[in-house]
XYZ file of C-alpha atoms in Angstrom:
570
model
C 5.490 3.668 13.395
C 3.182 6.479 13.955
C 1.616 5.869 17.426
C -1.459 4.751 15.626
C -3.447 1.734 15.644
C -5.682 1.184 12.763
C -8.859 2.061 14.640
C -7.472 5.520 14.566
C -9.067 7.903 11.878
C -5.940 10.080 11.524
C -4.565 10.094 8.173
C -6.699 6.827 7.972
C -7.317 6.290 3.830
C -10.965 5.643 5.067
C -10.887 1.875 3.730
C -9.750 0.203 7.270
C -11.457 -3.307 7.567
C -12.737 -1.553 11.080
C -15.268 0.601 9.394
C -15.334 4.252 7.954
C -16.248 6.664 10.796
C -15.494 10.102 10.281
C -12.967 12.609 12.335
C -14.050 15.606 14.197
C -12.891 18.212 11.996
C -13.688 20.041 9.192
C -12.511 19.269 5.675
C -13.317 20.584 2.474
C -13.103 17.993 -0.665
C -11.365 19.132 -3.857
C -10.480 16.960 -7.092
C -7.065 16.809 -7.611
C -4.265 14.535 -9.349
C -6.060 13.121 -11.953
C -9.427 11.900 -10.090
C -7.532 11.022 -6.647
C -9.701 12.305 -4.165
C -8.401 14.593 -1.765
C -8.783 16.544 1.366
C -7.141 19.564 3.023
C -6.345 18.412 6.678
C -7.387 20.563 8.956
C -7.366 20.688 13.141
C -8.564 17.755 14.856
C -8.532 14.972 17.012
C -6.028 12.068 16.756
C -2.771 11.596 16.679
C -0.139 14.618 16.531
C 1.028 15.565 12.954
C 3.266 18.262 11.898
C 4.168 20.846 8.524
C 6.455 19.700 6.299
C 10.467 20.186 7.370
C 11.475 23.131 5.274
C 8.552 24.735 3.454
C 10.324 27.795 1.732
C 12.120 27.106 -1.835
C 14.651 28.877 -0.461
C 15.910 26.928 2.538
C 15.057 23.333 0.552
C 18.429 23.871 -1.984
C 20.495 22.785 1.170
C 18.946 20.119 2.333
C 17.921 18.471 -1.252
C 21.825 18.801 -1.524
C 22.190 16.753 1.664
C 19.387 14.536 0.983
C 21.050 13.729 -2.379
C 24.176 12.922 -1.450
C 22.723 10.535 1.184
C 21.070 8.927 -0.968
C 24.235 8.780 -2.916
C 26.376 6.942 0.158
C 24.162 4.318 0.151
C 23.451 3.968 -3.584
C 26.894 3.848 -4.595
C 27.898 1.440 -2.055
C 26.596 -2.314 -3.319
C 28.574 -1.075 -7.503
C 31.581 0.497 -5.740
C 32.650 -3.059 -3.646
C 31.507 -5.005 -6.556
C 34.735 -4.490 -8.681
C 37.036 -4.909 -5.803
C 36.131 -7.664 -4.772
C 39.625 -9.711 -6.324
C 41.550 -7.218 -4.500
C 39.804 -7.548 -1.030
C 40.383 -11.153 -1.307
C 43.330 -11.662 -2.335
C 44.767 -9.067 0.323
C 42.004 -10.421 3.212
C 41.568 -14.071 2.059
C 37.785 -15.481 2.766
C 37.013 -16.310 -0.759
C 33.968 -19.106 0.522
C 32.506 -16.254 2.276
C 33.336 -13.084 0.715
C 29.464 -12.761 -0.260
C 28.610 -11.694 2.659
C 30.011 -8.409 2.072
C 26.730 -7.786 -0.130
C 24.617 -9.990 1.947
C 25.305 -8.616 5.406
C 24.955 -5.294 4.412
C 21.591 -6.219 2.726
C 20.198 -7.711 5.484
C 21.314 -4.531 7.976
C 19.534 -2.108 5.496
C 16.494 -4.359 5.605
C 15.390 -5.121 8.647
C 16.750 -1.266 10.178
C 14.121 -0.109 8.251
C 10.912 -0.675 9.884
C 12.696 0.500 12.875
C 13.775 3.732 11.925
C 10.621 4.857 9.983
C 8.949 4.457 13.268
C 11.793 6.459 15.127
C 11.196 9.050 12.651
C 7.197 9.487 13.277
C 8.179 9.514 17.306
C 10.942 11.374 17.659
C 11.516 13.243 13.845
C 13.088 12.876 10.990
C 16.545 14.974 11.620
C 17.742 13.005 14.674
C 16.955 9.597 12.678
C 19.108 10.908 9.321
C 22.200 12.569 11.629
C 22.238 9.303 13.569
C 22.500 7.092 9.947
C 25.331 9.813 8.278
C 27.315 9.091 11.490
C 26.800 5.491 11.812
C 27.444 5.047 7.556
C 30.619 6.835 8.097
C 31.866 5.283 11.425
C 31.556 1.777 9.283
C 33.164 2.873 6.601
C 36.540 3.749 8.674
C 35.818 0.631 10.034
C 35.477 -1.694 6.653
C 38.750 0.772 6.017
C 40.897 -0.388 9.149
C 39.726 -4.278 8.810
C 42.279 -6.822 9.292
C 40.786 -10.064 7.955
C 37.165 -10.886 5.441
C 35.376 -11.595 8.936
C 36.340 -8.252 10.271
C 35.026 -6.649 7.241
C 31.797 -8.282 7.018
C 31.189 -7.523 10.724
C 31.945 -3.365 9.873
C 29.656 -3.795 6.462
C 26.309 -4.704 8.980
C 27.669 -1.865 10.951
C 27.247 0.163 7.632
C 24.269 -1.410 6.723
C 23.083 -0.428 9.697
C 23.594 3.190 8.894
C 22.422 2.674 5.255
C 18.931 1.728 6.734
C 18.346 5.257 8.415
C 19.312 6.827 4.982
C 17.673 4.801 2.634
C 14.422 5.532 4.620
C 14.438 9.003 6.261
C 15.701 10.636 3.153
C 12.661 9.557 1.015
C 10.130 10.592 4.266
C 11.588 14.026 3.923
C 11.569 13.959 0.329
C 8.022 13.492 0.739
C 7.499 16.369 3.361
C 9.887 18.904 1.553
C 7.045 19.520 -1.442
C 3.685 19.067 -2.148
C 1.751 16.963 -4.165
C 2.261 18.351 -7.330
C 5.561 18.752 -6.875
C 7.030 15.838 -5.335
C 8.225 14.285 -8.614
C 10.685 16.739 -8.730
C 12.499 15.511 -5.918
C 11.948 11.815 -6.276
C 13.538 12.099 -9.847
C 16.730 13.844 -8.556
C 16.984 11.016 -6.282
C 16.248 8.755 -8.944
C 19.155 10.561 -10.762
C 21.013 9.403 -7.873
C 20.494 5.940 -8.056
C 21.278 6.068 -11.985
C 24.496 7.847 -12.151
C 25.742 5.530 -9.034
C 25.013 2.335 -10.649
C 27.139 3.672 -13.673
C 29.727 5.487 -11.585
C 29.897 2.746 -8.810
C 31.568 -0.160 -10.778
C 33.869 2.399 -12.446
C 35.225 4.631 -9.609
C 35.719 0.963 -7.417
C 37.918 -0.181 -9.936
C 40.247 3.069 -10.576
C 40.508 3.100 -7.011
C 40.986 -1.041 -6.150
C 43.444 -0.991 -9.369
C 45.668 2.269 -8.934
C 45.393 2.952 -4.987
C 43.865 0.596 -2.620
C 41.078 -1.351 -1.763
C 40.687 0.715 1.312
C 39.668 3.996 -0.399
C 36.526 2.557 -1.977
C 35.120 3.048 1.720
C 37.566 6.307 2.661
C 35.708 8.380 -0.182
C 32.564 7.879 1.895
C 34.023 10.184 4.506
C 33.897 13.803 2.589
C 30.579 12.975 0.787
C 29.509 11.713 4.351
C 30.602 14.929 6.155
C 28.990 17.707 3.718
C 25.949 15.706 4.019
C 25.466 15.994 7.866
C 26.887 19.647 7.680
C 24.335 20.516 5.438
C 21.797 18.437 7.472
C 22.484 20.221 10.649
C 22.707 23.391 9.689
C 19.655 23.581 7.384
C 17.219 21.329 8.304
C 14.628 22.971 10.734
C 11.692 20.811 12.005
C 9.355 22.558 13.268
C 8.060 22.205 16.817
C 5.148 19.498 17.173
C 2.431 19.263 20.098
C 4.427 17.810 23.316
C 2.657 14.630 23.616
C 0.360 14.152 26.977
C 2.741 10.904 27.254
C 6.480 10.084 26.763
C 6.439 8.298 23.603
C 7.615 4.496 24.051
C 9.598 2.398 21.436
C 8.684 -1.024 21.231
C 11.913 -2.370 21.592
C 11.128 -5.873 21.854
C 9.165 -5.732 18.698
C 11.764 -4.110 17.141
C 14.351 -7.049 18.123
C 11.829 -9.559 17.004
C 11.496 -8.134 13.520
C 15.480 -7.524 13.178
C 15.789 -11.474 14.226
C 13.061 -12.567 12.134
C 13.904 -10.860 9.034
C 17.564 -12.068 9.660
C 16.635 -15.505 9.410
C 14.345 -15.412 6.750
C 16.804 -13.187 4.381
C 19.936 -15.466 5.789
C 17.912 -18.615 4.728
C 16.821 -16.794 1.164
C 20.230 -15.601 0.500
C 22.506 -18.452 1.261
C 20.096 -21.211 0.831
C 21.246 -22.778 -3.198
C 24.655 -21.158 -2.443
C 26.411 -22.178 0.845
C 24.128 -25.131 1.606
C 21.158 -26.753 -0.616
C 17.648 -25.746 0.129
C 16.586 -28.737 1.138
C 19.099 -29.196 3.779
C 19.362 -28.826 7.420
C 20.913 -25.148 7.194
C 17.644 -24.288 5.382
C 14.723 -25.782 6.680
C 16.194 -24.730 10.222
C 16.874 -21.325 9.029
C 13.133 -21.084 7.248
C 11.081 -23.252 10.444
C 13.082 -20.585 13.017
C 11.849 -17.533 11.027
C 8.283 -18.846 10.585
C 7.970 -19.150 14.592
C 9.458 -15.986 14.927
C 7.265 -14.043 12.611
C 4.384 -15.563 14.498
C 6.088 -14.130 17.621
C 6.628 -10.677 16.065
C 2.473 -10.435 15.360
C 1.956 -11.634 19.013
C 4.103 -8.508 20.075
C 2.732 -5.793 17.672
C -0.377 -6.686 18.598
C 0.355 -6.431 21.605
C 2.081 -3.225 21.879
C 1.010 0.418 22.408
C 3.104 1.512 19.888
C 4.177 -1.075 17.552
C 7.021 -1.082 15.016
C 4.823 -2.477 12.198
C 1.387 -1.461 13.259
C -2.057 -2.905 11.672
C -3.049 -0.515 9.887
C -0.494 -0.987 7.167
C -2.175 -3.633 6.207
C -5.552 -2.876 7.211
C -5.864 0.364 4.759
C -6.263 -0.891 1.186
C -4.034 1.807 -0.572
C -0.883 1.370 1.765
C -1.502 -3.062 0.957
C -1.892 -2.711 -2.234
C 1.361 -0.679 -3.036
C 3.288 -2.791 -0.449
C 2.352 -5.930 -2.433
C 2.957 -4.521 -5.797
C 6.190 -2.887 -5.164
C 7.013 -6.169 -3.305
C 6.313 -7.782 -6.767
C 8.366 -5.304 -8.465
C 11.265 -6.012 -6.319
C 11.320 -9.519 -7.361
C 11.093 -8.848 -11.057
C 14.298 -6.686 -10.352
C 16.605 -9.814 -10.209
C 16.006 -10.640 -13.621
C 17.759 -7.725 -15.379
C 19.966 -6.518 -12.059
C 21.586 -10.451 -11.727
C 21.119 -12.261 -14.809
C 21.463 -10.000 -17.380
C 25.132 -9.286 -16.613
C 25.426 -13.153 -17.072
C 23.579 -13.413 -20.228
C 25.782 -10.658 -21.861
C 29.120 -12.103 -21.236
C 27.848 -15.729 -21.554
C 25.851 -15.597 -24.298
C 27.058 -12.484 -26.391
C 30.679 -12.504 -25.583
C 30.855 -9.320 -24.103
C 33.180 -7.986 -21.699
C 32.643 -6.477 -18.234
C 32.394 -3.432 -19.018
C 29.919 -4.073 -22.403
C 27.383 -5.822 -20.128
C 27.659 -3.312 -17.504
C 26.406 -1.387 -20.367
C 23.521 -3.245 -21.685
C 22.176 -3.231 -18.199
C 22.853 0.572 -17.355
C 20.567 2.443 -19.839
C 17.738 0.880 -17.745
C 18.636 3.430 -15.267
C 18.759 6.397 -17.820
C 15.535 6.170 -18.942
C 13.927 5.291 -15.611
C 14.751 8.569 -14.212
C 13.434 10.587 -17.558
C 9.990 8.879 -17.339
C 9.709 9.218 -13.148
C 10.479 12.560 -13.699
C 7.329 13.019 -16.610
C 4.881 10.736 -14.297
C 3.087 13.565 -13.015
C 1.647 14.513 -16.333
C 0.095 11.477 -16.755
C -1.138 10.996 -13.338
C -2.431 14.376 -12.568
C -4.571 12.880 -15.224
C -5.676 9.678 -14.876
C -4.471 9.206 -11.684
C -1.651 7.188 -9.589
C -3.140 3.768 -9.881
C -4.402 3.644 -13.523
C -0.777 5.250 -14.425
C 1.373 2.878 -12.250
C -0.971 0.077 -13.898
C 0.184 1.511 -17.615
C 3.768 0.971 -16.618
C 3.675 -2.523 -14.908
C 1.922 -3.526 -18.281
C 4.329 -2.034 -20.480
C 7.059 -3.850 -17.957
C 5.166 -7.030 -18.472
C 5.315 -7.612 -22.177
C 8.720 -6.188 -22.581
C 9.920 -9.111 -20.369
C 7.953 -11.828 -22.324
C 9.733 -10.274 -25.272
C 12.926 -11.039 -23.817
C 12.784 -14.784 -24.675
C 11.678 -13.807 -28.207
C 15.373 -12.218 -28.827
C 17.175 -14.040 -31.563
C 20.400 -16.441 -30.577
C 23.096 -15.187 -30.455
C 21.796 -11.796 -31.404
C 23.207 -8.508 -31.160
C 23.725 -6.621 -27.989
C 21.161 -3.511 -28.728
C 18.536 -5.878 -28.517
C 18.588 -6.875 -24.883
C 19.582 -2.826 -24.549
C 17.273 -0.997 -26.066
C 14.664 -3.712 -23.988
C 16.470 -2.279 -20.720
C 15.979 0.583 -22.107
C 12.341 0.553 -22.510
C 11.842 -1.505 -19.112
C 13.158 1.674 -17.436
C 10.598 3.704 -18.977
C 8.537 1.717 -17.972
C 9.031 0.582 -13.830
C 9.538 4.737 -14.029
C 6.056 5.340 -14.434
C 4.904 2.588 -12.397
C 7.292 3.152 -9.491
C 7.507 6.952 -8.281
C 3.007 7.490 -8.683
C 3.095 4.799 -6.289
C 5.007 5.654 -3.708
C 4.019 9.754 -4.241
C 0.597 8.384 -4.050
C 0.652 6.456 -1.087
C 2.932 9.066 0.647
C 0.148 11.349 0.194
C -2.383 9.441 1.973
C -1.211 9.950 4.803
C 0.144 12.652 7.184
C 3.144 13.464 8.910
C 2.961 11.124 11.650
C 2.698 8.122 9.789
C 4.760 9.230 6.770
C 7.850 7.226 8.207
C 5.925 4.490 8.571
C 4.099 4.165 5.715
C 7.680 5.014 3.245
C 9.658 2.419 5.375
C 7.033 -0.260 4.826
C 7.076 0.457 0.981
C 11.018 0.412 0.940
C 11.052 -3.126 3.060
C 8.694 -4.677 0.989
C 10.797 -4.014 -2.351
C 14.157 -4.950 -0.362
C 12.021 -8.657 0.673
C 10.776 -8.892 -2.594
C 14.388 -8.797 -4.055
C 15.813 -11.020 -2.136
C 12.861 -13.669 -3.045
C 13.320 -13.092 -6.203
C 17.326 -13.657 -6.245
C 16.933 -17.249 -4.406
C 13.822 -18.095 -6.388
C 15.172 -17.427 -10.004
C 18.524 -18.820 -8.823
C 17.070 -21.946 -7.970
C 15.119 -21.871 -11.585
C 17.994 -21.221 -13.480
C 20.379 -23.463 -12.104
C 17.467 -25.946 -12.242
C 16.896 -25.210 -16.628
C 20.804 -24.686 -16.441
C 21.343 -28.622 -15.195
C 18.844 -30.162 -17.345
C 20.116 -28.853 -20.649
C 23.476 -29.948 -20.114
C 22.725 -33.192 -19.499
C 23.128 -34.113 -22.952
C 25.922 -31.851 -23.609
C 28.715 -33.065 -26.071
C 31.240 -33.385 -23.736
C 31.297 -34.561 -19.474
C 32.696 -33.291 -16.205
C 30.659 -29.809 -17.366
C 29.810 -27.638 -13.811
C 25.805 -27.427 -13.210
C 26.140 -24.414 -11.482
C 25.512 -20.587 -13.595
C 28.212 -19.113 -11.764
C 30.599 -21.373 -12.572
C 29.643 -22.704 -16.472
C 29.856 -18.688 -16.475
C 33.517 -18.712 -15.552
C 34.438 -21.945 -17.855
C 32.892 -19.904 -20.767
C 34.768 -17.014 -20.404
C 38.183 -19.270 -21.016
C 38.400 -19.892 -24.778
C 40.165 -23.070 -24.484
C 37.471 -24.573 -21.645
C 35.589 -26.577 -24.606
C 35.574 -27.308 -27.919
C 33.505 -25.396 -30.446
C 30.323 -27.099 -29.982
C 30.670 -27.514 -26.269
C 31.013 -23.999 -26.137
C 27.858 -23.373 -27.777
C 25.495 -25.829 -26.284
C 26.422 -24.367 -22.945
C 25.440 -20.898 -24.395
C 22.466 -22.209 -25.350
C 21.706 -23.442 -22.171
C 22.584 -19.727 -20.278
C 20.603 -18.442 -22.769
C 17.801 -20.872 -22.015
C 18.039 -20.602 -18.082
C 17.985 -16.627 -18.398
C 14.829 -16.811 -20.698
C 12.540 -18.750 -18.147
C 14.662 -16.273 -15.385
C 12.678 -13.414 -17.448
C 9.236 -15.267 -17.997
C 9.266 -15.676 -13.880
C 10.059 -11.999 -13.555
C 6.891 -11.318 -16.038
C 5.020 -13.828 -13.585
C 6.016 -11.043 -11.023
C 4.825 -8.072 -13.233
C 1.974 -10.122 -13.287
C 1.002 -10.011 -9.138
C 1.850 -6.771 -9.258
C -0.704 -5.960 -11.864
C -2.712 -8.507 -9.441
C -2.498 -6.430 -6.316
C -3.205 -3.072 -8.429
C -6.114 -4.489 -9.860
C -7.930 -6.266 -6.884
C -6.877 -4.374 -3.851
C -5.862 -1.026 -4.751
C -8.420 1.974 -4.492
C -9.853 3.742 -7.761
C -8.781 6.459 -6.763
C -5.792 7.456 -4.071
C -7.189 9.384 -0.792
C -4.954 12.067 -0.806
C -4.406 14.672 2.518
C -2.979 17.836 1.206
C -1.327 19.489 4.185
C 0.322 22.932 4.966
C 3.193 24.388 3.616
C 4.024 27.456 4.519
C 5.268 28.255 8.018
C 2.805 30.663 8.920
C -0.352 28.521 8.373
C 1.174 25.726 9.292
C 1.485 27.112 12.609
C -2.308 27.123 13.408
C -3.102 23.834 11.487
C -1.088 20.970 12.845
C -3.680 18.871 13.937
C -4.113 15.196 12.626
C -5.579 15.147 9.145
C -9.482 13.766 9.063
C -10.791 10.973 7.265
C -10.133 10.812 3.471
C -12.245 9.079 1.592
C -11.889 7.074 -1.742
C -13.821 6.055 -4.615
C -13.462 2.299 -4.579
């Protein structure tokens, strides 16, 4: 996404598989964040960079504003249609396919954004964010207006399709709004974000489905929407960048080969367990079709002058290593995000609203320890501190099979609780850190990669521990007390939930066995913590090779060459 290949030194983290040469340029080493070693880019040759958006405090309120509430349209959207779902249905119809409101829209926001982090190195970062706003909004009047559930699926990819421009380009600016040492400022307002949505979401979608209409869950995009491009438009100043001595090409067929082949493969991981079994036609096409067309896709990057997923994302060591481990931490997601829901109703006898609970103050405390990372990495540095946290993650999910049955719901709480704490220190040094390795004109790249490797990850993780759970689910009830009982979570969910379903003890073996599938759902997800630990451990760099560039306008002016080689302690 940045016009690079990975035999180009700019903002190169100097641990290529090509070799090490160094830039021309001049760059003077410092030791900053906590033993990361890094340089202060200076003029040279390579690829074009540029300063950072907005670089006075000053003219950033604005445009955090905007960049929040971005955020905000497309973290609120997944809770907010959750809890209308009965509505939408009944008034639509569609109930065998009315998950594909979540799934379509997943799969749009996934495979956009590899796409639009490159769009964002070529052409800038204000075009690609005015272009999502406007496309988010024009599918929300659109989900508004539909007439039947196939209508409204069709208008939630068109959203999607929007949400994949925000989810990326507003952390890429994030990152080129502050500095190093202040970055975690911003990322834990945004974190913020994505903590008082999850807990806002559910609640505001069922006001509005139960006292107005269905309709308005996607109308109350529209204000939000509009102050956020206002604000965008008005305050958000790129500065100018070198012309390039050639027009700047999109690889447009690799960017149709990725959106097909990441389709597929997410179509196939979604629905495969659900709408057909895995082992079916559906899904061995699905799977086979993907696998030729990912070979396809590497036969077109590597072919291209400037490819949509270039080399050098994997090539460099720190950029891998972060891929693979937030990839892992994706998948671990599923475990509390899915199944915890399940195992508070199921299992505890809460309500709705009780387990929406339990699984919310992960995201209080997630935001509070992102938002304290810096003094422990400024320390120790991003790897060792991101390593602390997976750790931490890891045995608080082995404890989770440890809880006592029935048990009380603080337990599985105040275990969210600390998991938060947790993926908050292991999440936000990573993706400050790798942001930092690189410099403007592979920013976009390098963020989208991160954010499509957690969205794959997540989506593994949901078919894999679906297919494990339904799997522990079916073999405990074979010797249940009564017959005829469904072998499916979803629905031995709904039968427990009616008190006159089963007798007494029917009622509690099948419990037992939600309580049994959720526990090896949780030992997987510590599997996960596990490779993530893994990919720290093996591939990732000592220490981060961090490019400090300009901020202020003035010196930014006469140093907007490519960053040089950065170097790191392996």
């Amino acid at each position: 996404m940045s016009g690079t290949d990975g035999r180009s030194g700019a903002g190169s983290g100097g641990t290529d598989a090509g070799g090490s040469g160094r830039d021309g340029g001049d760059s003077a080493r410092t030791a900053r964040g906590g033993g990361d070693s890094a340089r202060t880019a200076r003029g040279g040759g390579g690829a074009a960079a540029a300063p950072p958006a907005v670089t006075t405090p000053r003219g950033r309120r604005p445009v955090v504003a905007a960049l929040m509430l971005g955020m905000a349209l497309a973290a609120i959207d997944g809770t907010i249609v959750s809890t209308a779902v009965p509505q939408i249905v009944g008034d639509l119809g569609g109930l065998t396919v009315f998950s594909w409101l979540f799934s379509g829209y997943l799969l749009a926001v996934t495979v956009t954004l590899p796409l639009y982090g490159k769009l964002s190195d070529t052409f800038g970062r204000k075009p690609v964010l005015v272009a999502g706003i406007i496309l988010f909004l024009v599918g929300s009047v659109l989900c508004a207006a539909a007439w039947n559930m196939a209508a409204l699926i069709a208008f939630r990819i068109v959203q999607g399709l929007g949400g994949g421009a925000l989810q990326g380009t507003v952390q890429t600016i994030a990152a080129d709004l502050y500095p190093l040492k202040e970055r975690p400022r911003i990322q834990a307002k945004l974190s913020t974000v994505w903590a008082t949505s999850a807990v806002a979401g559910p609640v505001v979608g069922g006001l509005l489905a139960g006292y107005a209409d269905w309709r308005w869950i996607f109308l109350i995009n529209l204000p939000v929407g509009a102050v956020a491009l206002w604000l965008v438009v008005r305050h958000l100043h790129e500065p100018s960048r070198p012309r390039p001595a050639t027009r700047p090409r999109v690889d447009w067929a690799g960017a149709l080969a990725v959106f097909a082949t990441g389709s597929l493969l997410l179509t196939a991981l979604v629905q495969g367990g659900v709408a057909w079994p895995w082992l079916s036609a559906p899904s061995l096409g699905l799977l086979g079709a993907s696998a030729v067309l990912a070979a396809l896709t590497v036969v077109i990057e590597r072919r291209a002058a400037e490819p949509i997923i270039p080399g050098w994302v994997w090539r460099r060591r720190t950029i891998a290593s972060v891929n693979l481990a937030l990839g892992a931490m994706g998948l671990l997601m599923v475990a509390p995000t899915v199944f915890l829901p399940t195992y508070a109703q199921s299992v505890l006898g809460l309500g709705p609203i009780a387990a929406g609970f339990v699984l919310s103050v992960m995201t209080l405390s997630w935001p509070v320890s992102a938002a304290l990372s810096d003094r422990v990495y400024n320390r120790i540095g991003f790897r060792r501190t991101a390593m602390i946290g997976m750790s931490a993650a890891l045995l608080i999910l082995l404890a989770f099979p440890l809880l006592p049955y029935p048990g009380e719901p603080w337990h599985p709480a105040l275990l969210m609780l600390l998991l938060g704490a947790a993926l908050g220190l292991f999440q936000l040094p990573l993706i400050v850190g790798v942001q930092s390795t690189v410099g403007w004109a592979e920013r976009g790249t390098t963020t989208a990669s991160v954010l499509f490797c957690r969205q794959v990850g997540q989506s593994i993780g949901a078919a894999l521990f679906g297919a494990v759970a339904n799997g522990v689910l079916a073999a405990r009830l074979l010797d249940a007390p009564v017959d005829g009982l469904p072998g499916d979570l979803d629905a031995v969910t709904r039968a427990v939930e009616d008190p006159g379903a089963f007798s007494a003890a029917a009622t509690d073996h099948v419990r037992r066995a939600v309580d049994a599938a959720v526990d090896y759902v949780y030992i997987g997800a510590a599997g996960a913590a596990a490779l993530a630990l893994l990919a720290l451990i093996t591939l990732a760099p000592r220490r981060f090779p961090i490019i400090t560039e300009p901020t202020e306008p003035t010196e930014a002016a006469g140093t907007a060459g490519a960053p040089g080689r950065q170097d790191a302690a392996s």
